[in-house]
Coordinates of C-alpha atoms in Angstrom, one line a residue:
Chain H
M1 CA -29.8 -115.4 -26.4
Q2 CA -28.9 -114.2 -23.0
Y3 CA -28.9 -111.8 -20.4
P4 CA -27.3 -110.9 -17.2
P5 CA -29.3 -112.5 -14.2
T6 CA -29.0 -108.8 -12.5
I7 CA -31.9 -107.6 -13.2
R8 CA -35.9 -108.7 -12.0
I9 CA -38.7 -108.5 -14.8
I10 CA -41.7 -107.2 -13.8
R11 CA -44.4 -107.8 -16.3
V12 CA -47.1 -104.8 -16.5
P13 CA -50.0 -104.9 -18.7
C14 CA -48.4 -101.9 -21.0
T15 CA -46.0 -99.3 -20.1
G16 CA -48.7 -96.6 -19.1
K17 CA -49.2 -98.6 -16.2
V18 CA -45.6 -97.5 -14.7
D19 CA -46.0 -94.7 -12.5
L20 CA -43.8 -92.2 -11.4
L21 CA -44.2 -93.8 -7.9
H22 CA -43.6 -97.5 -8.7
I23 CA -40.0 -96.0 -9.8
L24 CA -39.7 -94.3 -6.8
R25 CA -40.8 -96.7 -4.3
C26 CA -38.0 -99.3 -6.5
F27 CA -35.0 -96.9 -5.2
E28 CA -36.4 -96.0 -1.9
K29 CA -36.9 -99.7 -1.3
G30 CA -32.6 -100.2 -2.7
A31 CA -33.3 -101.0 -6.0
D32 CA -29.5 -100.0 -8.1
G33 CA -31.4 -98.9 -11.2
V34 CA -34.8 -99.2 -13.3
Y35 CA -35.3 -99.4 -16.5
V36 CA -38.9 -99.4 -18.6
V37 CA -38.7 -101.4 -22.0
G38 CA -41.7 -100.2 -23.9
C39 CA -43.2 -101.2 -27.5
M40 CA -41.9 -98.6 -30.3
E41 CA -42.9 -94.7 -30.0
G42 CA -46.0 -95.4 -32.6
D43 CA -47.0 -98.4 -31.8
C44 CA -48.4 -98.4 -28.8
R45 CA -51.8 -100.5 -28.4
F46 CA -53.3 -97.8 -26.5
K47 CA -51.9 -94.8 -28.5
T48 CA -49.5 -93.1 -25.6
G49 CA -49.1 -95.2 -22.9
N50 CA -45.3 -95.6 -23.6
L51 CA -45.2 -91.7 -24.3
R52 CA -46.7 -91.5 -20.7
A53 CA -43.7 -93.8 -19.3
K54 CA -41.4 -91.7 -21.2
K55 CA -42.6 -88.5 -19.5
R56 CA -42.7 -90.2 -16.0
V57 CA -39.4 -91.8 -16.5
Y58 CA -38.1 -88.2 -17.0
Q59 CA -40.0 -86.7 -14.2
A60 CA -38.6 -89.9 -11.7
K61 CA -34.9 -89.2 -13.3
E62 CA -35.0 -85.4 -12.3
I63 CA -36.3 -86.5 -8.5
L64 CA -33.6 -89.0 -8.1
E65 CA -31.1 -86.6 -9.5
K66 CA -32.1 -83.9 -6.8
V67 CA -32.6 -85.6 -4.2
G68 CA -29.0 -87.8 -4.5
V69 CA -29.6 -90.6 -5.7
G70 CA -28.4 -89.6 -9.4
G71 CA -30.8 -89.5 -12.2
D72 CA -28.7 -92.0 -14.4
R73 CA -30.1 -94.8 -12.5
V74 CA -33.4 -94.8 -14.4
E75 CA -34.0 -95.0 -18.5
M76 CA -36.2 -95.9 -20.9
F77 CA -35.9 -97.9 -23.8
N78 CA -38.4 -99.0 -26.6
L79 CA -37.8 -101.9 -29.1
S80 CA -40.5 -104.5 -30.5
S81 CA -41.8 -107.6 -29.1
G82 CA -39.9 -108.9 -31.8
E83 CA -36.5 -107.9 -31.0
G84 CA -34.9 -110.1 -28.4
P85 CA -31.5 -109.4 -28.8
K86 CA -32.1 -106.2 -28.3
F87 CA -33.9 -106.9 -25.1
A88 CA -30.5 -108.8 -24.0
Q89 CA -28.7 -105.7 -25.4
I90 CA -30.1 -103.3 -23.2
A91 CA -29.8 -105.1 -20.1
T92 CA -26.3 -106.0 -20.6
E93 CA -26.2 -102.1 -21.8
M94 CA -27.8 -101.1 -18.4
T95 CA -26.1 -103.7 -15.9
Q96 CA -22.5 -102.2 -17.2
R97 CA -24.3 -98.7 -16.6
I98 CA -25.6 -99.2 -13.0
K99 CA -22.2 -101.0 -12.2
A100 CA -20.0 -98.7 -13.3
L101 CA -22.5 -96.0 -11.2
G102 CA -22.2 -98.3 -8.0
P103 CA -24.6 -99.0 -5.6
N104 CA -27.7 -97.1 -5.0
P105 CA -26.2 -94.3 -2.3
I106 CA -29.4 -95.0 -0.1
K107 CA -28.5 -98.7 0.4
G108 CA -27.2 -99.1 4.0
K109 CA -28.6 -96.5 5.1
L110 CA -32.3 -97.5 5.3
I111 CA -33.9 -96.0 8.6
K112 CA -37.2 -96.9 8.5
K113 CA -38.7 -99.5 6.2
A114 CA -40.7 -97.9 3.4
A115 CA -44.3 -98.0 3.7
Chain O
M1 CA -61.2 -75.3 -9.6
I2 CA -57.9 -73.7 -7.6
V3 CA -55.0 -74.3 -9.5
A4 CA -51.7 -75.1 -8.0
S5 CA -48.2 -75.5 -8.9
K6 CA -46.2 -77.9 -6.9
K7 CA -43.1 -76.0 -5.5
P8 CA -39.3 -77.0 -6.2
I9 CA -38.5 -80.1 -3.9
E10 CA -35.6 -77.7 -3.2
E11 CA -37.0 -75.1 -1.6
I12 CA -39.4 -77.7 0.3
I13 CA -36.9 -80.2 1.2
Q14 CA -35.2 -76.5 2.5
S15 CA -38.4 -75.5 4.5
V16 CA -38.3 -79.3 6.7
Q17 CA -34.9 -79.5 7.0
G18 CA -35.7 -78.9 11.1
S19 CA -38.1 -81.4 11.5
K20 CA -37.9 -85.1 12.9
R21 CA -41.3 -86.0 12.4
L22 CA -42.9 -85.0 8.6
L23 CA -47.3 -85.2 8.0
I24 CA -47.5 -84.5 4.4
V25 CA -51.2 -83.7 4.1
G26 CA -52.9 -84.0 0.3
C27 CA -56.3 -82.8 -0.5
N28 CA -58.4 -84.5 -2.3
E29 CA -60.0 -81.3 -4.3
C30 CA -58.8 -79.1 -6.9
V31 CA -54.9 -80.0 -6.3
T32 CA -55.7 -83.5 -7.1
V33 CA -57.5 -82.4 -10.7
C34 CA -54.3 -79.8 -11.7
E35 CA -52.0 -82.8 -10.1
A36 CA -50.0 -81.1 -7.5
G37 CA -51.3 -82.2 -4.1
G38 CA -53.3 -84.9 -4.3
K39 CA -52.6 -88.4 -3.0
K40 CA -50.5 -89.3 -5.9
E41 CA -48.1 -86.0 -5.5
V42 CA -48.0 -86.9 -1.6
G43 CA -46.8 -90.3 -2.4
I44 CA -44.1 -88.6 -4.9
L45 CA -42.9 -86.4 -2.2
A46 CA -42.8 -88.4 0.6
S47 CA -40.8 -91.1 -1.4
A48 CA -38.5 -88.5 -2.9
L49 CA -37.6 -86.4 0.9
R50 CA -37.3 -90.2 2.6
M51 CA -34.7 -90.7 0.0
Y52 CA -33.2 -87.7 0.6
F53 CA -33.2 -87.7 4.1
M54 CA -32.1 -91.2 3.9
N55 CA -29.4 -90.6 1.5
Q56 CA -27.9 -87.7 4.5
G57 CA -28.0 -90.4 7.1
K58 CA -30.9 -88.2 8.9
E59 CA -33.3 -90.0 10.7
M60 CA -36.6 -88.4 10.2
T61 CA -40.4 -89.9 9.9
I62 CA -42.7 -89.0 6.7
D63 CA -46.2 -90.0 6.8
E64 CA -48.8 -89.4 4.3
V65 CA -52.3 -88.6 4.2
T66 CA -55.1 -87.0 2.2
L67 CA -58.5 -85.5 2.5
E68 CA -60.9 -85.2 1.7
R69 CA -60.6 -81.3 1.8
Q70 CA -58.7 -78.7 3.5
C71 CA -60.9 -76.2 3.7
D72 CA -63.8 -77.2 5.8
K73 CA -63.0 -78.6 9.5
E74 CA -65.1 -81.4 9.4
Y75 CA -62.2 -83.1 7.4
L76 CA -59.4 -81.4 9.1
E77 CA -60.6 -82.8 12.5
E78 CA -60.0 -86.4 10.8
I79 CA -56.4 -86.1 11.6
K80 CA -56.8 -84.4 14.8
H81 CA -55.4 -88.0 16.8
M82 CA -52.2 -88.0 14.6
V83 CA -51.1 -84.4 14.5
P84 CA -49.6 -84.6 18.0
N85 CA -47.6 -87.5 16.4
Y86 CA -45.4 -85.5 14.2
D87 CA -43.6 -81.9 14.3
T88 CA -44.1 -80.4 11.2
I89 CA -47.4 -80.4 8.6
L90 CA -46.7 -79.8 5.4
S91 CA -49.9 -79.3 3.6
L92 CA -50.0 -79.8 -0.5
A93 CA -53.7 -78.2 -0.7
C94 CA -54.0 -74.3 -2.1
G95 CA -53.4 -71.5 0.3
V96 CA -56.8 -72.0 1.8
G97 CA -56.0 -75.4 3.5
V98 CA -52.4 -74.6 4.1
Q99 CA -54.4 -71.4 6.7
F100 CA -57.2 -73.7 7.3
M101 CA -55.2 -76.2 8.6
A102 CA -53.1 -73.7 10.8
E103 CA -56.0 -72.2 12.3
M104 CA -56.9 -75.8 13.7
Y105 CA -53.9 -77.0 14.5
K106 CA -52.1 -73.8 16.0
D107 CA -49.4 -75.4 18.1
K108 CA -48.0 -77.4 14.9
P109 CA -45.8 -75.6 12.1
V110 CA -48.0 -75.9 8.9
L111 CA -45.7 -75.3 6.0
P112 CA -47.1 -75.2 1.9
G113 CA -46.1 -77.3 -0.3
V114 CA -47.5 -75.9 -3.9
N115 CA -47.6 -72.5 -5.2
T116 CA -51.6 -71.8 -5.5
T117 CA -52.0 -69.8 -8.4
F118 CA -55.4 -68.8 -9.9
M119 CA -59.0 -70.2 -10.3
G120 CA -58.9 -71.9 -13.7
A121 CA -59.4 -74.7 -15.9
T122 CA -57.7 -77.5 -17.9
L123 CA -56.8 -76.6 -21.2
E124 CA -55.5 -79.7 -22.0
R125 CA -53.4 -82.6 -20.4
G126 CA -51.3 -81.0 -18.4
V127 CA -52.0 -77.2 -19.6
W128 CA -54.5 -75.3 -17.0
G129 CA -55.6 -71.4 -17.9
E130 CA -56.9 -68.7 -15.6
R131 CA -60.1 -68.2 -15.5
C132 CA -61.8 -66.4 -12.9
A133 CA -60.5 -63.2 -10.7
G134 CA -62.9 -63.7 -8.5
C135 CA -63.7 -59.8 -8.2
G136 CA -67.0 -59.9 -6.2
Q137 CA -68.9 -58.3 -9.1
C138 CA -69.7 -61.2 -12.5
I139 CA -70.0 -59.1 -15.0
L140 CA -70.1 -62.4 -17.9
A141 CA -73.6 -61.7 -18.9
K142 CA -72.2 -58.4 -20.5
T143 CA -68.8 -59.8 -22.0
A144 CA -70.1 -63.0 -23.6
A145 CA -69.0 -64.8 -20.6
V146 CA -65.2 -63.9 -21.3
C147 CA -64.3 -62.3 -17.9
P148 CA -61.5 -59.3 -19.0
V149 CA -60.8 -58.9 -15.2
A150 CA -59.2 -62.3 -15.4
R151 CA -58.4 -62.2 -19.0
C152 CA -57.5 -59.0 -19.8
A153 CA -54.0 -57.8 -18.5
K154 CA -54.7 -54.1 -18.0
R155 CA -58.8 -55.8 -17.0
L156 CA -60.2 -53.2 -19.1
F157 CA -64.3 -52.6 -19.1
N158 CA -63.8 -50.6 -22.7
G159 CA -61.6 -53.0 -24.7
P160 CA -59.3 -53.8 -26.2
C161 CA -56.3 -51.5 -26.4
G162 CA -53.7 -50.4 -28.5
G163 CA -51.7 -53.5 -27.8
S164 CA -53.9 -56.0 -29.2
T165 CA -52.5 -57.5 -32.3
K166 CA -54.3 -60.3 -34.5
G167 CA -56.1 -61.6 -31.9
K168 CA -53.1 -61.6 -29.1
C169 CA -51.4 -59.1 -26.1
E170 CA -48.9 -57.4 -26.0
I171 CA -47.7 -58.8 -22.7
N172 CA -47.1 -62.6 -24.9
P173 CA -47.8 -63.7 -27.9
N174 CA -49.1 -66.6 -26.7
T175 CA -51.7 -64.9 -24.8
D176 CA -54.8 -64.1 -26.4
C177 CA -56.6 -61.0 -26.0
A178 CA -59.5 -61.1 -23.9
W179 CA -61.3 -58.5 -25.8
Q180 CA -60.7 -59.8 -29.1
L181 CA -62.2 -62.8 -27.6
I182 CA -65.2 -61.0 -26.6
I183 CA -65.7 -58.9 -29.7
D184 CA -65.7 -62.2 -31.9
R185 CA -68.0 -63.8 -29.2
L186 CA -70.4 -61.3 -29.5
K187 CA -70.2 -61.8 -33.1
A188 CA -70.7 -65.0 -33.2
L189 CA -74.0 -64.4 -31.0
G190 CA -75.5 -61.8 -33.2
R191 CA -75.3 -59.5 -30.1
L192 CA -72.6 -57.2 -31.7
D193 CA -74.4 -54.2 -30.6
D194 CA -73.5 -54.8 -26.5
Y195 CA -69.9 -53.6 -27.8
D196 CA -71.7 -49.8 -28.6
E197 CA -72.5 -49.7 -24.5
L198 CA -69.9 -48.3 -22.6
M199 CA -69.5 -50.2 -19.1
P200 CA -69.3 -48.4 -15.9
I201 CA -66.8 -48.0 -13.7
K202 CA -66.8 -51.0 -11.9
D203 CA -66.6 -51.3 -7.8
W204 CA -63.4 -52.5 -7.0
S205 CA -64.3 -52.9 -3.6
K206 CA -65.7 -55.7 -3.7
D207 CA -62.5 -56.9 -5.2
R208 CA -59.6 -57.4 -3.2
A209 CA -59.2 -53.3 -3.1
G210 CA -61.8 -53.5 0.1
G211 CA -59.7 -55.7 1.9
P212 CA -60.3 -59.4 2.6
R213 CA -63.7 -60.3 1.8
I214 CA -66.2 -62.5 4.0
V215 CA -69.4 -64.0 2.4
V216 CA -72.2 -64.3 5.2
R217 CA -74.9 -66.3 4.4
E218 CA -77.7 -65.1 7.5
D219 CA -80.6 -67.4 5.1
I220 CA -78.8 -70.8 6.1
R221 CA -76.7 -69.6 9.2
L222 CA -77.3 -71.8 12.2

């Protein structure tokens, strides 16, 4: 199983831990794309963690679209822990999507490093 | 709590356009609970604005601070040393906080970041409903703790009107008829006889009709 070396994995105990602010800060610091990989809907050990994450990803999409960074740069995926090949496929898909979109437009315009 | 909703980011961008040094001030009270103007919302808005202005190539300092309350001078004074460093303050508190901030920092433009809407409660996650209109003369004892001023579209004191259908108000099928709720609750409490009692005309001078209000408590005033 292989996936592109373009992604950096940040582990969280549950996607419910991922906050909207975490996603926005990534872009503020120059990330070209962010995707959240959670368990299958209905299979969350904490019941609604992945559903909360999904909402936050949509909130991030909306904000990024409005500030001119682009809502397509962020996405939510669901898969079970046994689906390694699908994980690799998602990584490839997302890498292709971000490459097509080009770099984060605020990169290079960073006036002040995010606090 | 005082319930507010976030202003659209486009509107905020428009209002802070002329600023070079912006301080976004959150409030730890009501607007934190209704997720419109707490520390987290301040962070999200600040991040979004930074990205927007960076993308525009505009140099702009955007900093964040969240106060315990913005409706008390003691807490507003906590940012006294910071305020001179900024040309604009964007307050995510309710309309009270925005105005009180402006009264304290007279030479600083203070902008609102939320739309203050009503006094209400959390009905479920992400849903808030109006419960009190601050009419100045509470009649909940007579209406089985359901307020016709805040919850009846017509503010009827002897309801319901003819627009009440299957427990819902004619203005919106999702809005409960306050008088249906009152009657149901009086029935449940075994007080349905109280419904026969006609309510006297309300003294609206204690509401907004009497102009801006003030509460003075001489017994505790220093």
